[in-house]
PDB file of C-alpha atoms in Angstrom:
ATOM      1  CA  UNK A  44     -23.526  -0.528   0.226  1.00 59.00           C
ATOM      2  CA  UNK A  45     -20.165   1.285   0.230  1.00 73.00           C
ATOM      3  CA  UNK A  46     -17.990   3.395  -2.210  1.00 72.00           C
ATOM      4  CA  UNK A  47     -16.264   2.200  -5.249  1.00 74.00           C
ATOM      5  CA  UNK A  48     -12.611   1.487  -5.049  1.00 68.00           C
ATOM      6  CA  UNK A  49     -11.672   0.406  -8.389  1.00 70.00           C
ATOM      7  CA  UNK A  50     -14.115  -0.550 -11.418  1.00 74.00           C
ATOM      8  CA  UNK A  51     -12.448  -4.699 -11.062  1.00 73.00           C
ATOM      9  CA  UNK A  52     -10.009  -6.533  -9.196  1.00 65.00           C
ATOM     10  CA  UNK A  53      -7.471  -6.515 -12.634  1.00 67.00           C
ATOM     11  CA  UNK A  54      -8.293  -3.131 -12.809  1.00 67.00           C
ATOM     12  CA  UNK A  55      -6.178  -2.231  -9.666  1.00 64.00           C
ATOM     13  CA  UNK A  56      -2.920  -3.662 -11.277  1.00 60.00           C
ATOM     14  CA  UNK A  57      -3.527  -2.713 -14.732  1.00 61.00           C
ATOM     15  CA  UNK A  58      -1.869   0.424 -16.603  1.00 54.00           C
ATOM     16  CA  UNK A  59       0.795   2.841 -15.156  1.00 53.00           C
ATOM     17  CA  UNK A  60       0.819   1.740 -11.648  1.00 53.00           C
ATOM     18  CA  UNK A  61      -2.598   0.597 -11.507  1.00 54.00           C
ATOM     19  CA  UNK A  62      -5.802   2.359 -10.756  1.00 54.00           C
ATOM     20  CA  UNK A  63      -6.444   5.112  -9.258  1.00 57.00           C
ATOM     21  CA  UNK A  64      -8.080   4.857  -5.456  1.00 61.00           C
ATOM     22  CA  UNK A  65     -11.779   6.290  -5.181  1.00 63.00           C
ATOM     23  CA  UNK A  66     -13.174   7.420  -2.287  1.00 71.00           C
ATOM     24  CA  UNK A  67     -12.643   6.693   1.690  1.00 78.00           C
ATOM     25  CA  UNK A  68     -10.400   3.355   3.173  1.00 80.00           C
ATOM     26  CA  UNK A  69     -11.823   2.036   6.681  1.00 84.00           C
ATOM     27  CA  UNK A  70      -9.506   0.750   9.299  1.00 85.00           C
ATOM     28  CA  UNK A  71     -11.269  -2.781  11.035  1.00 89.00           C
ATOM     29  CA  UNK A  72     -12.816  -0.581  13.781  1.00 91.00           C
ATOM     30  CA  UNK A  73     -13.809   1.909  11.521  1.00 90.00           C
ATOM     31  CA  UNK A  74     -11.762   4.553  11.040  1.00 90.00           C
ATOM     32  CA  UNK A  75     -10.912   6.656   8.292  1.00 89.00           C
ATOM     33  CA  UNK A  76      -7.358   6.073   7.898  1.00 84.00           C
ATOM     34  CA  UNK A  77      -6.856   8.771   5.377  1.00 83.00           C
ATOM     35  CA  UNK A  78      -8.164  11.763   8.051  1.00 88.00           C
ATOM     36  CA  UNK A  79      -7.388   9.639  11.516  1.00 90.00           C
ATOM     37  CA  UNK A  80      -4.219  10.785  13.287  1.00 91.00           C
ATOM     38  CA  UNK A  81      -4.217   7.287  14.994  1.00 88.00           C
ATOM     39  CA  UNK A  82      -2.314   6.860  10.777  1.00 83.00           C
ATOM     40  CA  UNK A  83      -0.137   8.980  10.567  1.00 82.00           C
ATOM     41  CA  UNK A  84       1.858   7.452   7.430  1.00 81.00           C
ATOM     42  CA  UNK A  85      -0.934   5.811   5.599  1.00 82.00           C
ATOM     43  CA  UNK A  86       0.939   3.515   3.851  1.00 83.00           C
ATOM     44  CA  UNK A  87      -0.256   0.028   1.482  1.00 81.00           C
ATOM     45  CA  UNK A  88       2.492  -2.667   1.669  1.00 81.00           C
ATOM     46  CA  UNK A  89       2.206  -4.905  -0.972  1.00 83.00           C
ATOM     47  CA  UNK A  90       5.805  -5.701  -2.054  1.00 84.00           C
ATOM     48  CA  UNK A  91       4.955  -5.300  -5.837  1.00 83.00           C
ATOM     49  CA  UNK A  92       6.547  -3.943  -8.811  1.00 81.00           C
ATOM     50  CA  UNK A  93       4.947  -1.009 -10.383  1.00 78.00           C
ATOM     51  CA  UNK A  94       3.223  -3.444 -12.814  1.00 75.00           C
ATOM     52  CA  UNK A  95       1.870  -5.899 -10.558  1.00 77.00           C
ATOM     53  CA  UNK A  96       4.763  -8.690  -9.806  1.00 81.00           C
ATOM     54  CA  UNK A  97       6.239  -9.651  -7.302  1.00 85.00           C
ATOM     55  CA  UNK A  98       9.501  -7.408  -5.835  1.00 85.00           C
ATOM     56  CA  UNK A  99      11.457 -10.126  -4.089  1.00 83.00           C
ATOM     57  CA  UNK A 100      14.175  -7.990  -3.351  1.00 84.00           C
ATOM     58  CA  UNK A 101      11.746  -5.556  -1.862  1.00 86.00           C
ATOM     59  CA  UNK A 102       9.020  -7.372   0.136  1.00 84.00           C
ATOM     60  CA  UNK A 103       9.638  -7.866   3.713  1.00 84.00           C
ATOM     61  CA  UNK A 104       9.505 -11.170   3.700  1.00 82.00           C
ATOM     62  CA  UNK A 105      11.535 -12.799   6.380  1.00 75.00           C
ATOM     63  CA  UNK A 106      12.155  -8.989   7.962  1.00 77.00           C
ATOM     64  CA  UNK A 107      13.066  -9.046  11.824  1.00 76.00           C
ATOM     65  CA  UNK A 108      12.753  -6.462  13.923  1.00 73.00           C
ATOM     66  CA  UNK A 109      16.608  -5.735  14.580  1.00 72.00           C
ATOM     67  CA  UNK A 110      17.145  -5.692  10.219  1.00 73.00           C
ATOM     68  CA  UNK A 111      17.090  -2.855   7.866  1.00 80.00           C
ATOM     69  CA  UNK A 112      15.287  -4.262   5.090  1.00 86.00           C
ATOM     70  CA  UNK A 113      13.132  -2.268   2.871  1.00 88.00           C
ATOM     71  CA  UNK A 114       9.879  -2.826   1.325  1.00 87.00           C
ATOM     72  CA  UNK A 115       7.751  -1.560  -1.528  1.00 88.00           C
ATOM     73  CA  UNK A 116       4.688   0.266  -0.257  1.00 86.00           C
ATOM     74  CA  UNK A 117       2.919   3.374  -1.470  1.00 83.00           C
ATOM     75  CA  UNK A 118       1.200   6.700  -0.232  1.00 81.00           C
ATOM     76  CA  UNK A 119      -2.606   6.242  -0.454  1.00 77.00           C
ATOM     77  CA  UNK A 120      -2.641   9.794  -0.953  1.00 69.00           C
ATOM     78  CA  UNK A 121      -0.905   9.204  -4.166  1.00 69.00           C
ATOM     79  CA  UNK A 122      -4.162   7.732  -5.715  1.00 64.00           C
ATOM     80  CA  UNK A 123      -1.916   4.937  -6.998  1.00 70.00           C
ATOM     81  CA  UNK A 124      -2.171   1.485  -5.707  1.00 71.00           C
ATOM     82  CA  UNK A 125       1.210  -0.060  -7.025  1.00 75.00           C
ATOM     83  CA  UNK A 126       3.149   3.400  -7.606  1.00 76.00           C
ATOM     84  CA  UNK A 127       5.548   2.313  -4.670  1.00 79.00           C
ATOM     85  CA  UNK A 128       9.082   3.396  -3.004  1.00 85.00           C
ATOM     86  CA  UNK A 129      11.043   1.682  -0.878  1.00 87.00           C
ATOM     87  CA  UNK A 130      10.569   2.112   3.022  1.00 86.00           C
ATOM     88  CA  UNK A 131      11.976   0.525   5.743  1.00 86.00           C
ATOM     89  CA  UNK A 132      10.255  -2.199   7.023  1.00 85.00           C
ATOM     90  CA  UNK A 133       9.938  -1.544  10.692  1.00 84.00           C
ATOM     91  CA  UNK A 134       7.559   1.673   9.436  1.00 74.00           C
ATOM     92  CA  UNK A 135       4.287   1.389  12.012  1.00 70.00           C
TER      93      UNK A 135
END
């Protein structure tokens, strides 16, 4: 029970920045984190390159709270899993 996200796991990283989101995404505790103002930037991190590798420059890895590093993340709202910018890793 539950809403399609994607038709297959490959399907979210294939194409021009992978597939396009479907339907509602659920915090843990159940919130809608597309509509809840408890998200205001509703943001995926997943330190990618538009077609699915791995951005080292651009991942967060190793960030610390005092740095400026950036990481790739994107806009749910975009309908675009992978279609990321850089943002600053210390965004909540």
């Amino acid at each position: 029970q539950g809403q399609l996200l994607a038709k297959s796991w490959s399907s979210l990283f294939e194409g021009q920045s992978g597939a396009a989101l479907r339907g509602p995404i659920y915090s843990f505790n159940g919130r809608n984190i597309l509509t809840d103002p408890l998200w205001p930037r509703q943001l995926a991190w997943h330190g990618s390159t538009p077609r699915g590798g791995h951005a080292r420059r651009w991942d967060c890895q190793g960030w610390r709270s005092s740095g400026v590093a950036e990481g790739m993340a994107t806009a749910l709202g975009e309908g675009r899993l992978l279609a990321g910018h850089r943002h600053n890793c210390s965004t909540p």
